[in-house]
PDB file of C-alpha atoms in Angstrom:
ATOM      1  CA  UNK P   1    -106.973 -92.154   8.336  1.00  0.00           C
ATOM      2  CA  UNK P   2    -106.322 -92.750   4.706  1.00  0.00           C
ATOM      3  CA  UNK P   3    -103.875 -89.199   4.780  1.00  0.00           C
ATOM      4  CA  UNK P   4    -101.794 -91.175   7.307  1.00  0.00           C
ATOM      5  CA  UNK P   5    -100.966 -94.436   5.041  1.00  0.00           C
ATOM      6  CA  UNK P   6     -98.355 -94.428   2.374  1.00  0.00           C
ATOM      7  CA  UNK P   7     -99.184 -94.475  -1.398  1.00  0.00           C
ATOM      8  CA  UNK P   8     -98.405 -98.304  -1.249  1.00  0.00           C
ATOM      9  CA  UNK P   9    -100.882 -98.990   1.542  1.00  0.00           C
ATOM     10  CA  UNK P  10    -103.919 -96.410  -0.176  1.00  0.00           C
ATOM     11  CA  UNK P  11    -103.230 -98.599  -3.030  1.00  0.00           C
ATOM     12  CA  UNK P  12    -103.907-101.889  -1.021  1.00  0.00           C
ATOM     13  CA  UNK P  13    -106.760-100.696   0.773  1.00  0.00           C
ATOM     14  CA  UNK P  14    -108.316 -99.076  -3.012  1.00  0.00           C
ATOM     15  CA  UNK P  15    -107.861-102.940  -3.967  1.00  0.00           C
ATOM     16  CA  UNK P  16    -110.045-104.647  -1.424  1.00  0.00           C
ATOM     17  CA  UNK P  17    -113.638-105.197  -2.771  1.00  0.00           C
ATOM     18  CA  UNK P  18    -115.645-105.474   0.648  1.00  0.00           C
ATOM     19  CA  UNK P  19    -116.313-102.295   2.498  1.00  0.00           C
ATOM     20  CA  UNK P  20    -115.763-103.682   6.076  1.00  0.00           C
ATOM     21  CA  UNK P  21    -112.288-105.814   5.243  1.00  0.00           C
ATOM     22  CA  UNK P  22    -110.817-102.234   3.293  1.00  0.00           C
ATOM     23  CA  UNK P  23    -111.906-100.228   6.643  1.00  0.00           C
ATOM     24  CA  UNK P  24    -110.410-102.737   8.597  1.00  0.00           C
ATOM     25  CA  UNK P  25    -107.207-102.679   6.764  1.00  0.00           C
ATOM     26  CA  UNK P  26    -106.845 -99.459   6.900  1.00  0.00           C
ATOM     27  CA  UNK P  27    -107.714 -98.741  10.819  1.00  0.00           C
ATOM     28  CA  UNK P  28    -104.744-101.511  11.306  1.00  0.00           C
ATOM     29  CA  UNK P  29    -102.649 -99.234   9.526  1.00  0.00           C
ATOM     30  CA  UNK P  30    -103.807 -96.137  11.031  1.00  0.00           C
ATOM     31  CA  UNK P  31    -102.581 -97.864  14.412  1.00  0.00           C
ATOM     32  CA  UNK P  32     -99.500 -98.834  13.376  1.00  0.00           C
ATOM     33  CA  UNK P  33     -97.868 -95.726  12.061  1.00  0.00           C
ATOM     34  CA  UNK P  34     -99.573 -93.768  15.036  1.00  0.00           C
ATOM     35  CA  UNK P  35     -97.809 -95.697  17.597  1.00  0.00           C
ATOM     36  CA  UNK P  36     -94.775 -96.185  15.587  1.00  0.00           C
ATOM     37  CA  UNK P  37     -94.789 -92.434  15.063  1.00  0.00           C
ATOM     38  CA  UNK P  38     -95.670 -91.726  18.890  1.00  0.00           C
ATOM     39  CA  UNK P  39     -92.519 -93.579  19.789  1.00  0.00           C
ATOM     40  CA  UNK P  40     -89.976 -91.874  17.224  1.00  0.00           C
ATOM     41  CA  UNK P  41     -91.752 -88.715  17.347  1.00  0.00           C
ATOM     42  CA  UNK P  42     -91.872 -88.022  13.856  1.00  0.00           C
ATOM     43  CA  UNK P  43     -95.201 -87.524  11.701  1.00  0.00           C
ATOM     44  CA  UNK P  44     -96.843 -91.044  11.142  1.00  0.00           C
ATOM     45  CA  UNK P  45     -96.665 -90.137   6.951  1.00  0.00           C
ATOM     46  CA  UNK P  46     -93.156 -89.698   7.117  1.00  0.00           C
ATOM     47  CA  UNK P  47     -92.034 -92.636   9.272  1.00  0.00           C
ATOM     48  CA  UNK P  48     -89.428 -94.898   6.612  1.00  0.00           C
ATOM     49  CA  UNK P  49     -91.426 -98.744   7.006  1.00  0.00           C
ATOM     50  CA  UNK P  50     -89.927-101.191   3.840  1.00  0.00           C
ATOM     51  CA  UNK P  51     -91.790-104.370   4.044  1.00  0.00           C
ATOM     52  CA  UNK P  52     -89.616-107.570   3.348  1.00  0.00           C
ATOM     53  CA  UNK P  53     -89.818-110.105   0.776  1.00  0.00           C
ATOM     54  CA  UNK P  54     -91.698-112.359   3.483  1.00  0.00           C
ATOM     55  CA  UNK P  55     -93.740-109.151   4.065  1.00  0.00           C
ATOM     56  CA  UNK P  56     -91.914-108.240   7.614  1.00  0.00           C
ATOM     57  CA  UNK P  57     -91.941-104.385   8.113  1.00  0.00           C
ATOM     58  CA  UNK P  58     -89.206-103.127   9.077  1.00  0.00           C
ATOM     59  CA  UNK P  59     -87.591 -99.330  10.011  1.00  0.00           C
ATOM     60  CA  UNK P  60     -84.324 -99.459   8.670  1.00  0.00           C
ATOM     61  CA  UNK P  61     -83.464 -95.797   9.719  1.00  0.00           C
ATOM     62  CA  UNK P  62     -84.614 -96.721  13.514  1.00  0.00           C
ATOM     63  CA  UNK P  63     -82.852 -99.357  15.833  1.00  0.00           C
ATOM     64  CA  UNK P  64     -86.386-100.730  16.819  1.00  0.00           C
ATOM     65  CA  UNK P  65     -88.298-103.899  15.545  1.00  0.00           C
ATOM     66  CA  UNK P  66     -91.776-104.421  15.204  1.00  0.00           C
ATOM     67  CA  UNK P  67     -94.619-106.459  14.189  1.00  0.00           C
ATOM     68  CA  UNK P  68     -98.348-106.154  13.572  1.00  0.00           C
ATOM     69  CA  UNK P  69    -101.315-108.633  13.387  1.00  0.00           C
ATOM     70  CA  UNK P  70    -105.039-107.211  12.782  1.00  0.00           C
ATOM     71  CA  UNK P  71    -108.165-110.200  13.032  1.00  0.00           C
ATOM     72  CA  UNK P  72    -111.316-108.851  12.555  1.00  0.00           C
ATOM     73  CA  UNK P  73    -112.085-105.251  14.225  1.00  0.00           C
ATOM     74  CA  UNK P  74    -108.558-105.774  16.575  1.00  0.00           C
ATOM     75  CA  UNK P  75    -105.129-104.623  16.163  1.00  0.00           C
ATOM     76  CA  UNK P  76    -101.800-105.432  17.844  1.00  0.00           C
ATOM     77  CA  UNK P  77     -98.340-103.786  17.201  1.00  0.00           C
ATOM     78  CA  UNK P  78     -95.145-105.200  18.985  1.00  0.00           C
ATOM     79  CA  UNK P  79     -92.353-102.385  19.195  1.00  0.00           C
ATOM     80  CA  UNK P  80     -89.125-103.535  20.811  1.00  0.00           C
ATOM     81  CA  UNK P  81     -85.950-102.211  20.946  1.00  0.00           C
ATOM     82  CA  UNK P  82     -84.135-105.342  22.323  1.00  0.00           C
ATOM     83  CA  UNK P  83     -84.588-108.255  19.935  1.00  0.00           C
ATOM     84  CA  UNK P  84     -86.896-109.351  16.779  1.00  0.00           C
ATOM     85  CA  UNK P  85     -90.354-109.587  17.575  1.00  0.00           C
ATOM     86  CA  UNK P  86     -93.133-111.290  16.001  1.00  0.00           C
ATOM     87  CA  UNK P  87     -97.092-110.671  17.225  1.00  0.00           C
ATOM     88  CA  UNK P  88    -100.761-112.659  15.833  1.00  0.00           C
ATOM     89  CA  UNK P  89    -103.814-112.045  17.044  1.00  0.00           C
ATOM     90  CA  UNK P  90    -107.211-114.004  16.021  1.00  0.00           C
ATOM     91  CA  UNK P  91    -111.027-113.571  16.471  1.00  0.00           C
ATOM     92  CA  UNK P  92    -112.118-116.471  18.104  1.00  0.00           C
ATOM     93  CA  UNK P  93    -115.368-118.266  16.124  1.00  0.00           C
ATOM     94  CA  UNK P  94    -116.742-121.573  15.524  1.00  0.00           C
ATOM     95  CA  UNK P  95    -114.559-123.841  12.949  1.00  0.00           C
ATOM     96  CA  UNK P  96    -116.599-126.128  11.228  1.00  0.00           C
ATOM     97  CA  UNK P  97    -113.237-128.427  10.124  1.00  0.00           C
ATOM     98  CA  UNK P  98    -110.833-128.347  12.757  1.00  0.00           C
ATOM     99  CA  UNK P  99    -109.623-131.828  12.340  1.00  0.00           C
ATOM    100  CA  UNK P 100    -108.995-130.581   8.292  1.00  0.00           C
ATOM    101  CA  UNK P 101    -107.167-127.670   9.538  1.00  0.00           C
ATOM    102  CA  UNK P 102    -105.208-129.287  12.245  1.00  0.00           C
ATOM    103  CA  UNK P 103    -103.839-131.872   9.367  1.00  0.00           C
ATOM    104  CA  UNK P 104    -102.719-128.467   7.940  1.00  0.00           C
ATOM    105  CA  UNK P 105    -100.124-126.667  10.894  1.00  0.00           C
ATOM    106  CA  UNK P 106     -99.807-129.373  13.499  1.00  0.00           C
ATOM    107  CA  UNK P 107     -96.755-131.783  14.122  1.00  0.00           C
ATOM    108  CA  UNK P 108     -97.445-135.282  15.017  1.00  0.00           C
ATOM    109  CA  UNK P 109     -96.728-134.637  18.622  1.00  0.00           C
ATOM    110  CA  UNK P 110     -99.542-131.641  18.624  1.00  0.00           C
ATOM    111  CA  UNK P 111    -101.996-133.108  16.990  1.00  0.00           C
ATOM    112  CA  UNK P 112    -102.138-136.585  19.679  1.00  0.00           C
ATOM    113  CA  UNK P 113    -102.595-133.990  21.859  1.00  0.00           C
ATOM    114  CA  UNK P 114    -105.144-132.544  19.898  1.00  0.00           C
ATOM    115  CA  UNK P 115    -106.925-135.288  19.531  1.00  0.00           C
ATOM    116  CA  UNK P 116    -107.672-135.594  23.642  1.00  0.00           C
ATOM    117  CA  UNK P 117    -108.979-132.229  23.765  1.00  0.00           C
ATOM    118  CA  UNK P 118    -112.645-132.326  23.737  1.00  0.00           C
ATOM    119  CA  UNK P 119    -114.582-130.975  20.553  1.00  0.00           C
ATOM    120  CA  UNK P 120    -116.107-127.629  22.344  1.00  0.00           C
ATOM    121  CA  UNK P 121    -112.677-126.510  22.911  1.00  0.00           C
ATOM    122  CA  UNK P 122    -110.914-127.346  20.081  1.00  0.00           C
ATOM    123  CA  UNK P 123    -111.958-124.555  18.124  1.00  0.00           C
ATOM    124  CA  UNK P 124    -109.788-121.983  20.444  1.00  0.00           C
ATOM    125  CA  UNK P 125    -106.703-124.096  21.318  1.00  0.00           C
ATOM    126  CA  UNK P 126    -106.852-124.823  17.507  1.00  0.00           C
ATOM    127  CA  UNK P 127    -106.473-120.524  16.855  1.00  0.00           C
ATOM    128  CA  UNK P 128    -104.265-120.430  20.428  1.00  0.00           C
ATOM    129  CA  UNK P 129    -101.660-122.655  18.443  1.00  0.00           C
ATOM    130  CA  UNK P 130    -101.944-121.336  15.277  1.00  0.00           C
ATOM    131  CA  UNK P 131    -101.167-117.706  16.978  1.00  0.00           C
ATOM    132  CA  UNK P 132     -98.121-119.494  18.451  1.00  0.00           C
ATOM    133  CA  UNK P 133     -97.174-120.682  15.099  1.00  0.00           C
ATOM    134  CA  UNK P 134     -97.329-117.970  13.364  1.00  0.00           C
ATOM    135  CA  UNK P 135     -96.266-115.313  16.588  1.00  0.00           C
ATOM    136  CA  UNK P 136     -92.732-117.742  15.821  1.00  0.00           C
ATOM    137  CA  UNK P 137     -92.704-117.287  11.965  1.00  0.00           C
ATOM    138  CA  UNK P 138     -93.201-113.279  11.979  1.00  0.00           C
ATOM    139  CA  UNK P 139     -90.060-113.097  14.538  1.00  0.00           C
ATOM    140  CA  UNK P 140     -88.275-114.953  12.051  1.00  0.00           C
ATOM    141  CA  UNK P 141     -89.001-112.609   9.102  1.00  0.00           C
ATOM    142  CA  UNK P 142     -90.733-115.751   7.473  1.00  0.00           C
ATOM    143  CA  UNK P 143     -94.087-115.425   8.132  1.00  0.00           C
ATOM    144  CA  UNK P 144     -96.616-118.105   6.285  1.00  0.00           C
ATOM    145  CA  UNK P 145     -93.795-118.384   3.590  1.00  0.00           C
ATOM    146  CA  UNK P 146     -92.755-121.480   5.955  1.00  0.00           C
ATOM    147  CA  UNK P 147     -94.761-124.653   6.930  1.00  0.00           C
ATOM    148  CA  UNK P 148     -96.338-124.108  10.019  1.00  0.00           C
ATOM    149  CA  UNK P 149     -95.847-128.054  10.516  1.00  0.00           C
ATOM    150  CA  UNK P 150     -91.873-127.714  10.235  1.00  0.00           C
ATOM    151  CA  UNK P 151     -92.151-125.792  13.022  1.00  0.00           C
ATOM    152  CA  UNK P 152     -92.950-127.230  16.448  1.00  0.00           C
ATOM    153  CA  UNK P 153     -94.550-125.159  19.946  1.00  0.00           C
ATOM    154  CA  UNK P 154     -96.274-127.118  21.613  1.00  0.00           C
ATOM    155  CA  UNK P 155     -99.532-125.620  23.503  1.00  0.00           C
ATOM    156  CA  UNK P 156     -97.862-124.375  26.780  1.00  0.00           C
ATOM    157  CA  UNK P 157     -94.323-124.358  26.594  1.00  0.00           C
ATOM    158  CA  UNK P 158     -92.861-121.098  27.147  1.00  0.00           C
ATOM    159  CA  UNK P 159     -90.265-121.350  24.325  1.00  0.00           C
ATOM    160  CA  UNK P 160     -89.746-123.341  20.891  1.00  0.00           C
ATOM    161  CA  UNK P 161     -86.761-123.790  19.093  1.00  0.00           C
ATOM    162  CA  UNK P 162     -86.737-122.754  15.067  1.00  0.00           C
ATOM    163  CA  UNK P 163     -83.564-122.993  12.873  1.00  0.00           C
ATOM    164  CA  UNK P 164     -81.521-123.363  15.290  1.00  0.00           C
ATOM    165  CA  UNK P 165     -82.452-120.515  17.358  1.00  0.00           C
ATOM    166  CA  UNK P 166     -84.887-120.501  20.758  1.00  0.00           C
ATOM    167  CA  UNK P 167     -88.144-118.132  21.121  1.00  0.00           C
ATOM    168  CA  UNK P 168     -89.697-117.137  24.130  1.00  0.00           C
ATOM    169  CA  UNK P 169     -93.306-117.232  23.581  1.00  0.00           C
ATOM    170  CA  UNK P 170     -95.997-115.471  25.871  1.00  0.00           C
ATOM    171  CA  UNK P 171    -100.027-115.557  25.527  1.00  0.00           C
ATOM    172  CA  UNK P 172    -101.573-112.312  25.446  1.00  0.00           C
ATOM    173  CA  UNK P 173    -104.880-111.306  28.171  1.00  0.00           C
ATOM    174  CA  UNK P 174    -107.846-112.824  26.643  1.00  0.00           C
ATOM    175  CA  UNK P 175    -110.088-110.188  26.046  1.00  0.00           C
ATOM    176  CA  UNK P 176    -113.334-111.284  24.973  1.00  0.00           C
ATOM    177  CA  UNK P 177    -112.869-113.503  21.949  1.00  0.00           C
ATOM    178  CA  UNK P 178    -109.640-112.616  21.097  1.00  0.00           C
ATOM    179  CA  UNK P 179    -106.490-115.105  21.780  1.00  0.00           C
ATOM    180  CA  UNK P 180    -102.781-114.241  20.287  1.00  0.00           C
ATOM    181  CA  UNK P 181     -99.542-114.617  21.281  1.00  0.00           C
ATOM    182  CA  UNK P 182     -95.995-112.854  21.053  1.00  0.00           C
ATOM    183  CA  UNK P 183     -92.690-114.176  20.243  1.00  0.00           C
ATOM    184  CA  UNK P 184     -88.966-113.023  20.933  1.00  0.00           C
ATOM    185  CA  UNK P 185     -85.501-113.813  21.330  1.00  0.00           C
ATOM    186  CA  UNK P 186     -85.085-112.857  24.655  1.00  0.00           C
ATOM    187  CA  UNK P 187     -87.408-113.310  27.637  1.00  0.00           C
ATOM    188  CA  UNK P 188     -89.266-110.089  27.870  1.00  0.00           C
ATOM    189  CA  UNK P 189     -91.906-108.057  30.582  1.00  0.00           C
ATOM    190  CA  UNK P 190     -94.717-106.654  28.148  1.00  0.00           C
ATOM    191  CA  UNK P 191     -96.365-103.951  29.039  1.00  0.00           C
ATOM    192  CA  UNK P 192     -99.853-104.112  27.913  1.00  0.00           C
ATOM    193  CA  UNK P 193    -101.223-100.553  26.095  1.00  0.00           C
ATOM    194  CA  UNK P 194    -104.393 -99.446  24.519  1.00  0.00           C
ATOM    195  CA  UNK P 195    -105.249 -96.656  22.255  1.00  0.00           C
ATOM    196  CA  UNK P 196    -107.803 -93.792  23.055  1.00  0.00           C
ATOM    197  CA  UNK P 197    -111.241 -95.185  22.915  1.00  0.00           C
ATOM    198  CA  UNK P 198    -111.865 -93.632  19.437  1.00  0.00           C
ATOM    199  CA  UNK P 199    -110.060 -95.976  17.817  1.00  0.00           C
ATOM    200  CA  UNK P 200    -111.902 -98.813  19.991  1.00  0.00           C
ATOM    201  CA  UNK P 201    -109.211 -99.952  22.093  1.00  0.00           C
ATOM    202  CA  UNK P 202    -106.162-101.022  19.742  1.00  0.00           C
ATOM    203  CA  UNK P 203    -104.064-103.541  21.982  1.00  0.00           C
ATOM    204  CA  UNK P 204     -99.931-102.981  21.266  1.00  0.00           C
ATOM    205  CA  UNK P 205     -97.276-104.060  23.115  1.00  0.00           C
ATOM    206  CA  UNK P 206     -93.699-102.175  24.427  1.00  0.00           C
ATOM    207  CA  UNK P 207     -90.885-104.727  24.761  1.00  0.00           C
ATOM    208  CA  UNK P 208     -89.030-103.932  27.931  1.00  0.00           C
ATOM    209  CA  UNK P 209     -86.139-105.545  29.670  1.00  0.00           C
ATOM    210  CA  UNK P 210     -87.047-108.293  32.009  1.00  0.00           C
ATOM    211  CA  UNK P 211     -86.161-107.227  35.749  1.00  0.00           C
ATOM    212  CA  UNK P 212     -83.499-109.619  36.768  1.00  0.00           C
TER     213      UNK P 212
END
């Protein structure tokens, strides 16, 4: 897998200590340029990804956009050719300080909501709005560069509004004890893939046009 990565990413992956977070990192990579590639049909070494001050990647030589999110032994990629996309994924596990880290990404509003929600749940609506969050942020090209509490979602609305622009936000299948969300400019049918089963069931995402 490591052939596949560019020199930047080898160097990353050379840079993280812990065996299981470098093989991680570089299975999310793997995915990424093998679906980007499968798409463009070009070789996944070659394909031209710059990565943005905010750390967006981009294909500058392809009219597509796309985003990535890895938690844990998951991927997702979002590839769409109609809009700016943003995807996050997370593992769901106990949180021992919810409460600290709701003080840290929730506006007032969400966190009286937050507050009603009793304590065996809050641990996965607390990850479900952080994926919102940050599903908005990466469609922006901002990423965590911005305060997740400037930015307002809500736990079930099906868009937000950020600098002056709307987002259409839709919760991926829950499979198993992942939660994560994607985020566009236009409403959008996804259409759910997975990977061969030898690289343990990658989830991505292909941005269609919604059927009118």
């Amino acid at each position: 897998m490591r052939e596949v990565l560019s020199p930047d990413e080898r160097e990353r992956a050379q840079k993280i200590r812990h065996l299981d977070l470098r093989l991680s990192y570089v299975q999310a990579k793997f995915a990424f340029r093998i679906i980007l590639a499968s798409h463009l049909r070009i070789p996944p070494r070659d394909l031209p990804i710059t990565i943005s001050r905010f750390g967006k990647p981009r294909l500058p030589a392809h009219d597509i956009e796309v985003s990535q999110s890895h938690s844990h032994d998951w991927s997702a990629v979002a590839v769409s050719a109609l809009s700016s996309v943003g995807i996050d994924i997370e593992h769901w596990r106990p949180l021992a300080n919810c409460c600290q880290l709701a003080s840290h990404i929730m506006t007032d509003q969400e966190a009286r909501f937050f507050e009603e929600i009793p304590q065996e749940l809050r641990a996965q609506k607390l990850l479900e709005l952080w994926t919102r969050k940050e599903a908005v942020l990466k469609c922006a090209g901002l990423g965590l560069h911005k305060d997740p509490r400037g930015l307002h979602t809500g736990w079930d609305e099906p868009t937000a509004q950020f600098g002056g622009l709307q987002y259409y936000l839709n919760a991926l299948p829950v499979c198993g004890q992942l939660v994560g969300h994607l985020a566009s400019h236009n409403p959008q049918h996804i259409i759910m893939r997975c990977l061969p089963s030898q690289l343990d069931a990658w989830l991505w995402a292909i941005m269609r046009p919604h059927p009118r």
